[in-house]
């Protein structure tokens, strides 16, 4: 794992290849169907009235819809485009493209029908019972109708733009995910029929607040006032509809200089000319109106989804903000990690002094991002002894204090490098804007590498101290985004270990200067080293097991679909190694299959926080080799991204990570468990009571942590032979 291949490694590789030949051909699960299974687990949270507060159930319903929107825009659209172009090939499971496309749509129709029934039959009545009403026009009081009449005249009518279709007005372009009203009009003079479209303005609130807990959809108000928009015409029928288009970005990266401009051009092209992949309509739509919409949009019957009103349940994000704390998760305030500040105070801790004492392993959102990573950058920016700051930026918030800190540092004369990944899907426009702002203020901005996304999470600070220059680093699993850091579960390592900081420094030089660096001592770096390093560690566990030594593999990732890694895990299972996989999203492995994966367990944990950290644990005969980083076990991460995994060498940190795995796989903890290709929720004990919610347990433990005296063990600043080393 130090960039060289010794004899034993070569022998292991040969042996591995021989064993792979023996594995069954149907050993993988279909990626796209596995993702749909993940989104069904999100819907399970909306279904769980026993554990999940009501407004949180509404929010999970919105998350399900938001997830599905992105799935259509990228995965469904991409497959359809390849089929239409005649370049689609069978998937790794052997499914033909058209077969897979049909299977995806069949499952999506089932899931969407389940969501609609859940919302209409359970969540809406439960909200109503709590005094929270989402109303149709017929349910409004006379006074409320009068107020809506006035609101329409004064606030809504002026911003509407009805577009009629006739020989001089072609069918309008329907932007993706916009909410629209289709209207069939009848001319009373000659009985001629005409189509018109009204775009529901996104600048106005989707749900109009009639009272603190009474709402009516904006489109409902507009529909009841159509006669005012089309005076002299009769409304034959109307319906709300929504179109989803292909929104994936395609950029030819000819050279780095033109990458930014190429992406801006592609983003402009994204706004028009993207083919539709889904049409959502109200179930009450007339046959005539539906036929017109389907024909104009060139949408097939299978791509049409007839749903009860209201469409677009992502609007429930707004409803979930109702001031009813008794119907939400209890408030949670992240705490400053005790290794950074043993006592909570209003004054800022000296992070450089704390990191010099020992490495700090952060676990967000339980450990505050603001008082750790964010403060680390802010202190570096204001510290006169700091000479340089280097940072990768994949996604960040629109009002990021980290961006402000980098600008402050540059204006103070420090050398500041920001590696901004402008190809971060759906955040491209934001990242372009931030990149240009940083450049204007003197920050050296690098736009990533040709052909690769820079996905690693790295900060390097160079500080002039009495005993010479010292480098400090943060290597994490999550984005440098203060907003999502409160919602995403992630880990990060703060360190001044000279071996780690030298690795990080050389990696930054590789990214900014296009060096040919491939060898690191405490890092695994993709695309050259992560897959090989992980497989080497798996093979080492197989050797331990065969020799009668302690062996176990524990991995936590968002997704695992890389065939080489999966095959290595199958070989480990066949050799008798216990393999525990904690997977939030897509899982291409089939656990519990006789003769293949009896020793593999797969769980998924979903809850109030999005599980996002990637952790790798190898028992290594009682001397665990452990790493955290940004890489999922997916082709894009291992082959087309710059990723970094750092080894953890502090024994206390290793113990903490081990305890986290123990907690997740405990039979008394809430999880979803995978057997072969079927996920089952495991949320209740034998008596029907709720099992332990891992995230709520960690919240409680964080609150109690400062009540216990901690004596941190010092990190040993010694060189290891690799990122997941023999200890």
XYZ file of C-alpha atoms in Angstrom:
727
model
C 0.000 0.000 0.000
C 2.961 2.307 -0.330
C 2.862 2.250 -4.090
C 4.946 -0.869 -4.596
C 3.863 -4.440 -5.231
C 5.806 -7.095 -3.378
C 5.863 -10.813 -4.063
C 3.200 -11.648 -1.518
C 0.876 -9.019 -2.975
C 1.317 -10.466 -6.448
C 0.633 -13.954 -5.101
C -2.496 -12.721 -3.382
C -3.691 -11.054 -6.587
C -3.231 -14.262 -8.576
C -5.052 -16.250 -5.928
C -7.836 -13.683 -5.857
C -8.323 -13.850 -9.591
C -8.547 -17.640 -9.460
C -11.196 -17.462 -6.750
C -13.158 -14.757 -8.614
C -13.511 -17.135 -11.554
C -15.431 -19.474 -9.258
C -17.978 -16.881 -8.131
C -21.515 -17.179 -9.554
C -22.461 -14.867 -12.413
C -25.604 -13.565 -10.653
C -23.702 -12.384 -7.566
C -24.558 -8.661 -7.876
C -27.709 -6.700 -7.156
C -28.939 -4.194 -9.719
C -27.717 -0.689 -8.865
C -30.828 1.248 -9.890
C -33.253 -1.096 -8.148
C -31.051 -0.994 -5.048
C -31.322 2.800 -5.035
C -35.112 2.525 -5.233
C -34.957 0.167 -2.261
C -33.024 2.880 -0.405
C -35.718 5.455 -1.169
C -38.307 3.002 0.092
C -36.387 2.945 3.388
C -36.786 6.725 3.478
C -40.514 6.180 2.979
C -40.412 3.654 5.838
C -39.522 6.564 8.107
C -42.612 8.421 6.922
C -44.651 5.284 7.609
C -43.347 4.796 11.165
C -45.946 6.537 13.318
C -44.688 4.744 16.429
C -41.133 6.171 16.390
C -41.101 9.243 14.144
C -42.813 12.539 15.144
C -45.598 13.610 12.808
C -44.003 16.668 11.188
C -40.804 14.671 10.685
C -42.897 12.041 8.873
C -44.124 14.806 6.589
C -40.519 15.893 6.023
C -39.438 12.341 5.122
C -42.291 12.274 2.614
C -40.786 15.412 1.058
C -37.296 13.874 1.104
C -38.625 10.813 -0.723
C -40.008 13.094 -3.454
C -36.832 15.175 -3.665
C -34.710 12.032 -3.943
C -36.939 10.673 -6.690
C -36.741 13.948 -8.613
C -32.950 13.688 -8.736
C -33.137 9.987 -9.624
C -35.277 10.809 -12.648
C -33.130 13.774 -13.693
C -29.907 11.773 -13.646
C -30.295 7.990 -13.551
C -33.563 7.475 -15.449
C -32.723 10.253 -17.900
C -29.225 8.904 -18.486
C -30.448 5.388 -19.219
C -33.187 6.670 -21.524
C -30.681 8.815 -23.398
C -28.357 5.849 -23.917
C -31.234 3.640 -25.085
C -32.426 6.280 -27.571
C -28.865 6.739 -28.854
C -28.396 2.979 -29.254
C -25.333 2.907 -26.979
C -26.826 1.305 -23.868
C -25.315 -2.013 -22.809
C -26.527 -4.680 -20.356
C -25.875 -3.921 -16.706
C -23.422 -5.890 -14.591
C -26.342 -8.072 -13.445
C -27.080 -9.013 -17.053
C -30.296 -6.981 -17.367
C -30.835 -5.577 -20.844
C -31.258 -1.774 -21.023
C -34.933 -1.785 -21.997
C -35.654 -4.507 -19.425
C -33.984 -2.430 -16.721
C -35.800 0.726 -17.794
C -39.161 -1.037 -17.591
C -38.283 -2.573 -14.213
C -37.334 0.858 -12.854
C -40.574 2.465 -14.009
C -42.646 -0.436 -12.660
C -41.061 -0.124 -9.230
C -41.325 3.683 -9.243
C -45.054 3.485 -10.011
C -45.447 1.141 -7.032
C -43.474 3.400 -4.707
C -45.223 6.588 -5.787
C -48.634 4.943 -5.340
C -47.558 3.854 -1.853
C -46.385 7.375 -1.025
C -49.638 8.919 -2.255
C -51.731 6.486 -0.222
C -49.589 7.085 2.864
C -49.937 10.847 2.576
C -53.653 10.877 1.798
C -54.784 8.125 4.178
C -52.417 8.542 7.144
C -50.340 11.716 7.263
C -53.021 14.208 6.177
C -55.620 12.858 8.651
C -52.991 12.789 11.419
C -52.087 16.413 10.667
C -55.768 17.335 10.684
C -56.202 15.657 14.064
C -53.407 17.897 15.382
C -55.067 21.008 14.008
C -52.749 21.323 10.981
C -54.890 21.576 7.844
C -53.853 21.426 4.190
C -57.081 22.428 2.506
C -58.810 22.348 -0.859
C -60.806 25.364 -2.005
C -64.113 23.729 -1.026
C -62.901 23.372 2.573
C -62.260 27.101 3.058
C -64.625 29.233 5.094
C -66.466 32.118 3.457
C -64.121 34.575 5.160
C -61.054 32.655 3.967
C -62.359 32.601 0.402
C -62.899 36.351 0.507
C -59.341 36.855 1.733
C -58.001 34.599 -1.046
C -60.015 36.576 -3.616
C -58.319 39.729 -2.402
C -54.888 38.084 -2.298
C -55.292 36.834 -5.848
C -56.196 40.280 -7.129
C -53.420 42.120 -5.293
C -50.508 39.640 -5.111
C -50.977 36.678 -7.438
C -52.689 37.927 -10.624
C -49.984 40.544 -11.410
C -47.195 37.924 -11.568
C -49.038 35.309 -13.664
C -48.336 34.939 -17.385
C -50.925 32.799 -19.199
C -49.554 31.373 -22.447
C -52.052 30.327 -25.104
C -51.266 27.835 -27.859
C -52.467 28.706 -31.354
C -50.950 28.927 -34.850
C -48.971 32.011 -33.829
C -48.034 30.754 -30.338
C -46.312 27.345 -30.249
C -46.534 25.019 -27.277
C -44.385 26.646 -24.567
C -41.226 25.150 -23.138
C -42.047 23.608 -19.757
C -39.076 23.965 -17.450
C -38.078 20.958 -15.390
C -39.755 20.496 -11.974
C -41.857 23.634 -12.395
C -45.491 23.417 -11.285
C -47.928 24.270 -14.071
C -51.639 24.499 -14.721
C -52.904 23.230 -18.070
C -56.222 24.709 -19.205
C -58.554 23.704 -22.041
C -60.582 26.739 -23.107
C -63.785 26.899 -25.169
C -64.673 29.926 -27.268
C -68.447 30.420 -26.757
C -68.698 32.232 -30.081
C -67.566 29.325 -32.279
C -67.027 26.408 -29.823
C -63.345 26.298 -30.805
C -61.061 24.750 -28.190
C -57.682 26.093 -27.198
C -54.931 25.084 -24.767
C -53.277 27.490 -22.353
C -50.591 27.050 -19.726
C -49.990 28.958 -16.516
C -46.755 28.513 -14.611
C -47.284 28.533 -10.856
C -44.790 31.213 -9.744
C -42.006 29.733 -7.670
C -41.314 33.144 -6.122
C -44.550 32.895 -4.100
C -45.156 30.575 -1.145
C -46.330 27.150 -2.321
C -48.695 26.811 0.629
C -50.549 30.008 1.529
C -50.948 30.405 5.270
C -54.588 31.130 6.168
C -53.880 30.839 9.884
C -50.880 29.596 11.891
C -51.795 25.980 11.082
C -54.193 26.306 8.101
C -52.846 26.230 4.534
C -54.138 26.137 0.978
C -51.967 25.308 -2.071
C -51.177 28.274 -4.301
C -52.280 26.378 -7.415
C -55.676 25.764 -5.821
C -56.250 29.512 -5.529
C -55.133 30.137 -9.111
C -57.436 27.440 -10.528
C -60.448 28.974 -8.777
C -59.742 32.293 -10.493
C -59.096 31.052 -14.056
C -62.109 32.952 -15.338
C -60.377 36.213 -14.433
C -57.333 35.167 -16.470
C -59.317 34.154 -19.548
C -62.177 36.608 -19.746
C -64.594 35.894 -22.554
C -63.588 32.220 -22.681
C -65.052 29.192 -20.931
C -62.841 26.805 -18.970
C -63.584 23.298 -20.268
C -61.106 21.542 -17.978
C -57.893 22.164 -16.090
C -55.255 20.241 -14.197
C -51.970 20.754 -12.429
C -48.986 19.067 -14.058
C -45.238 18.821 -13.627
C -42.489 17.771 -16.025
C -39.123 16.256 -15.132
C -36.294 16.646 -17.646
C -32.802 15.299 -18.175
C -30.641 17.543 -15.992
C -27.337 15.689 -16.051
C -24.369 17.799 -17.053
C -22.142 16.740 -19.931
C -18.877 18.624 -20.368
C -16.038 17.903 -22.735
C -12.927 18.656 -20.705
C -10.480 19.564 -23.418
C -8.238 21.537 -21.123
C -8.349 23.127 -17.689
C -8.349 26.687 -19.011
C -11.629 26.215 -20.804
C -13.307 23.979 -18.220
C -15.052 26.810 -16.386
C -16.417 28.325 -19.591
C -17.460 24.929 -20.948
C -19.413 24.215 -17.793
C -21.121 27.609 -17.833
C -22.164 26.943 -21.429
C -23.499 23.513 -20.520
C -25.474 24.941 -17.584
C -27.109 27.395 -19.966
C -27.925 24.516 -22.288
C -29.441 22.637 -19.333
C -32.209 25.243 -19.133
C -33.569 24.473 -22.595
C -33.692 21.522 -24.899
C -33.538 18.830 -22.242
C -35.938 16.002 -23.130
C -38.741 15.154 -20.663
C -38.479 11.871 -18.761
C -41.571 12.097 -16.519
C -44.991 13.753 -16.556
C -46.912 14.070 -13.284
C -50.588 15.035 -13.549
C -53.506 15.228 -11.179
C -55.530 12.042 -11.274
C -58.643 14.060 -12.215
C -57.113 15.159 -15.550
C -59.416 14.840 -18.547
C -58.498 12.405 -21.295
C -58.400 15.246 -23.819
C -56.011 17.353 -21.768
C -53.764 14.420 -20.932
C -53.569 13.352 -24.568
C -52.584 16.887 -25.557
C -49.849 17.117 -22.895
C -48.435 13.667 -23.651
C -48.349 14.393 -27.375
C -46.682 17.784 -27.082
C -44.106 16.494 -24.589
C -43.535 13.195 -26.412
C -44.108 11.223 -23.209
C -45.098 7.557 -23.208
C -47.879 6.122 -21.063
C -45.398 4.453 -18.681
C -43.727 7.824 -18.040
C -47.009 9.398 -16.924
C -47.827 9.434 -13.208
C -51.441 10.209 -12.218
C -51.506 11.360 -8.627
C -53.921 12.901 -6.142
C -53.576 16.604 -5.412
C -51.395 18.252 -4.335
C -48.612 17.366 -6.741
C -44.962 17.872 -5.824
C -44.800 16.798 -2.215
C -41.391 18.455 -1.834
C -43.552 21.377 -0.760
C -44.018 19.557 2.544
C -40.601 20.894 3.574
C -42.422 24.206 4.168
C -45.243 22.525 6.062
C -42.747 20.809 8.335
C -41.679 24.256 9.592
C -44.958 24.749 11.460
C -44.302 25.894 15.023
C -45.211 22.661 16.779
C -42.124 21.482 18.609
C -44.115 18.627 20.149
C -44.461 17.113 16.662
C -40.751 17.308 15.782
C -37.512 15.744 16.919
C -36.330 17.331 20.179
C -33.958 20.239 19.668
C -30.318 19.273 19.525
C -27.359 21.583 19.999
C -23.965 20.168 18.951
C -21.229 20.356 21.549
C -17.627 21.448 21.282
C -15.399 18.390 21.291
C -13.827 18.105 24.779
C -10.375 17.541 23.281
C -10.619 21.049 21.814
C -12.099 22.724 24.871
C -12.313 20.656 28.069
C -14.851 23.137 29.441
C -17.629 24.817 27.438
C -17.026 28.584 27.551
C -17.996 31.617 25.521
C -14.371 32.266 24.634
C -12.772 30.577 21.650
C -10.474 27.644 22.277
C -6.946 27.703 20.895
C -7.287 24.926 18.320
C -3.627 24.905 17.325
C -2.624 24.328 20.938
C -5.202 21.547 21.293
C -4.136 19.789 18.084
C -0.488 19.958 19.129
C -1.391 17.967 22.252
C -2.962 15.102 20.303
C -5.011 14.233 17.234
C -8.714 15.054 17.505
C -11.309 12.742 15.949
C -14.509 14.676 15.254
C -17.936 13.103 14.830
C -20.496 15.503 13.379
C -23.146 16.634 13.979
C -22.669 15.492 17.569
C -19.397 17.421 17.722
C -19.965 20.981 16.602
C -18.700 21.811 13.120
C -18.747 25.529 13.907
C -16.439 25.229 16.920
C -14.066 22.759 15.272
C -13.576 22.759 11.481
C -15.040 26.206 10.861
C -13.128 27.706 13.783
C -9.965 25.974 12.567
C -10.162 27.874 9.268
C -11.215 31.137 10.934
C -8.358 30.996 13.454
C -5.921 30.214 10.683
C -7.186 33.234 8.725
C -6.773 35.636 11.650
C -3.573 34.183 13.143
C -0.558 36.337 12.197
C 1.706 33.285 12.500
C -0.143 31.392 9.759
C 1.583 31.686 6.396
C -0.610 29.594 4.119
C -4.006 27.872 3.922
C -5.002 25.275 1.353
C -8.501 23.796 1.123
C -10.696 21.711 -1.148
C -14.284 22.900 -1.671
C -16.833 20.507 -3.181
C -20.111 21.877 -1.830
C -20.552 24.813 0.507
C -23.408 27.033 1.665
C -24.425 30.299 0.066
C -23.357 32.367 3.064
C -20.333 30.297 4.015
C -18.185 31.680 6.831
C -15.405 29.450 5.504
C -15.391 31.356 2.209
C -15.277 34.607 4.180
C -12.341 33.304 6.223
C -10.376 32.348 3.114
C -10.963 35.809 1.670
C -9.871 37.407 4.967
C -6.694 35.332 4.907
C -5.873 36.279 1.316
C -6.474 39.967 1.988
C -4.137 39.706 4.994
C -1.358 38.583 2.661
C -1.432 34.866 3.406
C -0.960 32.349 0.621
C -4.417 30.870 0.111
C -5.277 28.064 -2.297
C -8.874 26.953 -2.867
C -9.453 23.926 -5.014
C -13.056 24.427 -6.096
C -14.788 21.491 -7.746
C -17.105 23.198 -10.181
C -18.489 19.889 -11.461
C -20.334 19.106 -8.183
C -23.722 17.994 -9.535
C -26.515 20.570 -9.096
C -24.129 22.909 -7.249
C -22.178 23.925 -10.323
C -23.629 27.433 -10.572
C -23.027 28.178 -6.890
C -19.468 26.912 -7.051
C -18.703 28.984 -10.155
C -19.944 32.102 -8.355
C -17.839 31.352 -5.274
C -14.789 30.575 -7.377
C -14.994 33.930 -9.121
C -15.532 35.746 -5.811
C -12.477 34.050 -4.280
C -10.348 34.991 -7.298
C -11.415 38.630 -7.060
C -10.112 38.740 -3.492
C -6.705 37.271 -4.234
C -7.282 33.574 -3.493
C -5.457 31.184 -5.798
C -8.285 29.113 -7.285
C -7.788 25.781 -8.997
C -10.712 24.154 -10.770
C -9.819 20.520 -10.236
C -8.157 18.112 -12.615
C -9.019 17.187 -16.171
C -11.214 14.102 -16.237
C -11.483 13.868 -12.447
C -13.720 15.345 -9.780
C -11.897 16.433 -6.660
C -14.067 14.935 -3.930
C -11.543 14.633 -1.078
C -12.096 16.797 2.012
C -8.784 18.421 2.956
C -7.477 21.504 4.744
C -3.797 22.292 5.228
C -2.512 25.163 7.393
C 1.164 26.181 7.517
C 2.120 28.017 10.719
C 5.392 29.658 11.757
C 6.140 28.622 15.353
C 9.132 29.138 17.665
C 10.541 25.708 16.865
C 10.020 26.107 13.106
C 7.241 25.666 10.561
C 4.465 23.326 11.594
C 1.681 22.042 9.380
C -1.846 21.295 10.567
C -4.431 19.343 8.613
C -8.043 18.293 8.568
C -9.049 15.195 6.612
C -12.764 14.520 6.590
C -15.645 12.557 5.154
C -18.055 15.472 4.610
C -18.309 18.733 2.733
C -17.178 22.019 4.234
C -20.749 23.230 4.485
C -21.860 24.658 7.852
C -25.547 24.076 7.053
C -25.397 20.429 6.002
C -22.896 19.759 8.790
C -25.839 20.095 11.201
C -27.822 17.481 9.282
C -25.174 15.051 7.973
C -23.285 12.507 10.051
C -19.582 12.779 9.228
C -16.135 12.281 10.712
C -12.938 14.254 10.477
C -9.377 14.137 11.813
C -7.548 17.235 13.044
C -3.830 16.546 13.244
C -0.348 17.996 13.083
C 1.273 14.590 12.693
C 4.173 15.387 10.326
C 3.673 12.191 8.342
C 0.004 12.969 7.659
C 0.566 16.658 6.971
C 3.395 15.831 4.575
C 1.049 13.479 2.728
C -1.630 16.168 2.566
C 0.900 18.758 1.408
C 2.106 16.503 -1.400
C -1.479 15.753 -2.415
C -2.274 19.468 -2.660
C 0.843 19.973 -4.781
C -0.354 17.137 -6.977
C -3.767 18.767 -7.379
C -2.538 22.308 -8.015
C 0.676 21.593 -9.835
C -0.178 18.402 -11.701
C 2.700 16.459 -10.186
C 2.953 12.728 -10.724
C 2.653 11.928 -7.015
C 1.354 8.405 -6.311
C 3.045 7.315 -3.079
C 1.752 8.297 0.369
C 2.501 6.953 3.839
C -0.743 7.520 5.757
C -3.163 8.252 2.933
C -4.886 6.132 0.343
C -5.598 8.347 -2.658
C -7.907 7.617 -5.595
C -7.886 7.022 -8.470
C -4.629 5.120 -8.053
C -4.616 3.756 -4.539
C -7.979 3.369 -2.808
C -9.345 0.268 -4.526
C -6.005 -1.569 -4.436
C -5.423 -0.548 -0.810
C -8.851 -1.747 0.332
C -8.560 -5.044 -1.559
C -5.077 -5.582 -0.143
C -6.472 -5.083 3.363
C -9.302 -7.552 2.618
C -6.832 -10.134 1.333
C -4.749 -9.688 4.477
C -7.812 -10.566 6.578
C -8.267 -13.719 4.497
C -4.666 -14.678 5.275
C -5.242 -14.065 8.998
C -8.381 -16.215 8.959
C -6.653 -19.099 7.184
C -3.770 -18.937 9.642
C -6.155 -19.123 12.603
C -5.568 -15.518 13.616
C -8.214 -12.914 14.459
C -9.881 -11.569 11.333
C -12.875 -9.319 10.697
C -13.893 -6.644 8.216
C -16.184 -3.725 9.031
C -16.973 -1.039 6.464
C -19.341 1.938 6.555
C -20.108 3.673 3.239
C -22.907 5.446 1.441
C -22.848 2.954 -1.428
C -20.982 -0.160 -2.503
C -21.222 -1.310 -6.111
C -17.613 -1.736 -7.241
C -17.359 -5.301 -8.524
C -13.708 -5.811 -7.580
C -14.303 -4.785 -3.972
C -17.497 -6.851 -3.783
C -15.724 -9.910 -5.156
C -12.949 -9.477 -2.595
C -15.575 -9.396 0.166
C -17.210 -12.536 -1.243
C -13.812 -14.263 -1.142
C -13.374 -13.164 2.453
C -16.785 -14.549 3.383
C -15.983 -17.857 1.709
C -12.729 -18.007 3.654
C -14.667 -17.617 6.922
C -14.019 -13.910 7.619
C -16.922 -12.089 9.278
C -17.832 -9.119 7.071
C -20.089 -6.365 8.429
C -21.202 -3.693 5.965
C -23.036 -0.548 7.059
C -24.510 0.909 3.864
C -26.840 3.897 3.722
C -27.799 3.775 0.052
C -26.963 1.503 -2.877
C -25.710 -1.994 -2.143
C -24.627 -4.294 -4.971
C -23.682 -7.165 -2.652
C -26.013 -10.049 -1.794
C -25.521 -11.123 1.842
C -26.643 -14.416 3.308
C -26.487 -16.417 0.055
C -25.448 -20.047 0.771
C -21.991 -20.861 -0.520
C -21.317 -17.237 -1.331
C -21.942 -14.797 1.495
C -23.100 -16.566 4.672
C -20.573 -14.516 6.664
C -21.650 -11.147 5.293
C -24.096 -8.929 7.188
C -25.467 -5.709 5.695
C -27.408 -3.078 7.614
C -28.653 0.411 6.833
C -29.317 3.195 9.342
C -31.611 6.114 8.521
C -32.953 8.790 10.812
C -32.901 12.483 11.658
C -29.307 12.769 10.376
C -28.061 11.577 7.001
C -25.375 8.937 7.581
C -22.493 10.148 5.412
C -19.173 9.039 6.920
C -16.999 6.391 5.279
C -15.109 4.185 7.711
C -12.896 1.158 7.073
C -11.951 -1.320 9.817
C -9.782 -4.418 9.497
C -9.184 -6.579 12.587
C -5.601 -7.452 11.591
C -5.065 -10.113 14.272
C -6.093 -7.836 17.135
C -4.203 -4.768 15.897
C -6.973 -2.981 13.966
C -6.140 -1.079 10.812
C -8.677 1.725 10.575
C -9.260 4.573 8.137
C -11.803 7.330 7.418
C -12.230 9.287 4.229
C -14.337 10.556 1.369
C -14.503 7.487 -0.878
C -17.510 5.293 -1.462
C -16.999 1.883 -3.031
C -18.267 3.018 -6.439
C -16.640 3.211 -9.853
C -16.917 7.008 -9.924
C -15.151 7.360 -6.586
C -12.419 4.842 -7.252
C -11.729 5.637 -10.917
C -12.973 9.158 -11.719
C -12.489 11.141 -8.515
C -9.691 12.310 -6.296
C -10.486 10.745 -2.912
C -8.467 10.437 0.273
C -8.640 7.986 3.180
C -6.441 8.603 6.218
C -5.372 5.943 8.697
C -6.340 6.361 12.337
C -3.539 5.453 14.764
C -4.676 6.865 18.115
C -5.910 3.852 20.118
C -8.724 5.804 21.773
C -10.029 6.847 18.381
C -9.813 3.267 17.151
C -11.790 2.145 20.188
C -14.440 4.822 19.575
C -14.915 3.698 15.981
C -15.080 0.071 17.076
C -17.779 0.943 19.605
C -19.740 2.706 16.883
C -19.750 -0.451 14.740
C -20.680 -2.550 17.786
C -23.634 -0.269 18.445
C -24.864 -0.311 14.852
C -24.766 -4.091 14.524
C -26.254 -4.765 17.961
C -29.449 -6.782 17.666
C -31.180 -4.263 19.935
C -30.437 -1.267 17.655
C -32.774 0.072 14.980
C -31.639 -0.697 11.453
C -32.733 -2.113 8.139
C -31.231 -5.522 7.420
C -30.500 -6.914 3.974
C -30.908 -10.610 3.139
C -29.961 -11.350 -0.440
C -31.860 -8.585 -2.299
C -34.599 -7.896 0.263
C -34.420 -5.130 2.864
C -36.468 -5.491 6.055
C -36.884 -2.885 8.806
C -35.776 -4.050 12.252
C -37.242 -1.415 14.552
C -39.179 -3.363 17.222
C -38.104 -5.838 19.887
C -39.843 -9.137 20.668
C -42.370 -7.336 22.898
C -43.235 -4.769 20.227
C -41.340 -1.944 21.865
C -38.947 0.330 19.957
C -35.317 -0.681 19.663
C -32.453 1.687 20.371
C -32.197 4.605 17.943
C -28.451 4.947 17.322
C -28.526 8.647 16.512
C -30.656 9.559 19.517
C -28.331 7.464 21.688
C -25.291 9.354 20.374
C -27.030 12.682 21.022
C -27.621 11.668 24.635
C -24.074 10.379 24.995
C -22.653 13.624 23.642
C -24.629 15.599 26.198
C -23.260 13.401 28.999
C -19.688 13.282 27.713
C -18.425 16.325 29.570
C -19.592 14.882 32.851
C -16.912 12.223 32.539
C -13.267 13.083 33.010
C -11.290 12.194 29.918
C -7.568 11.593 29.751
C -6.734 11.481 26.069
C -3.962 9.253 24.905
C -1.263 10.978 22.951
C -0.968 10.176 19.293
C 2.279 8.433 18.466
C 4.068 10.354 15.722
C 5.590 7.324 14.105
C 5.729 6.199 10.525
C 3.498 3.354 9.434
C 4.035 1.257 6.327
C 0.678 2.196 4.776
C -2.670 3.914 5.239
C -4.342 0.901 6.819
C -1.166 -0.477 8.301
C -0.141 -3.526 10.250
C 0.058 -2.291 13.793
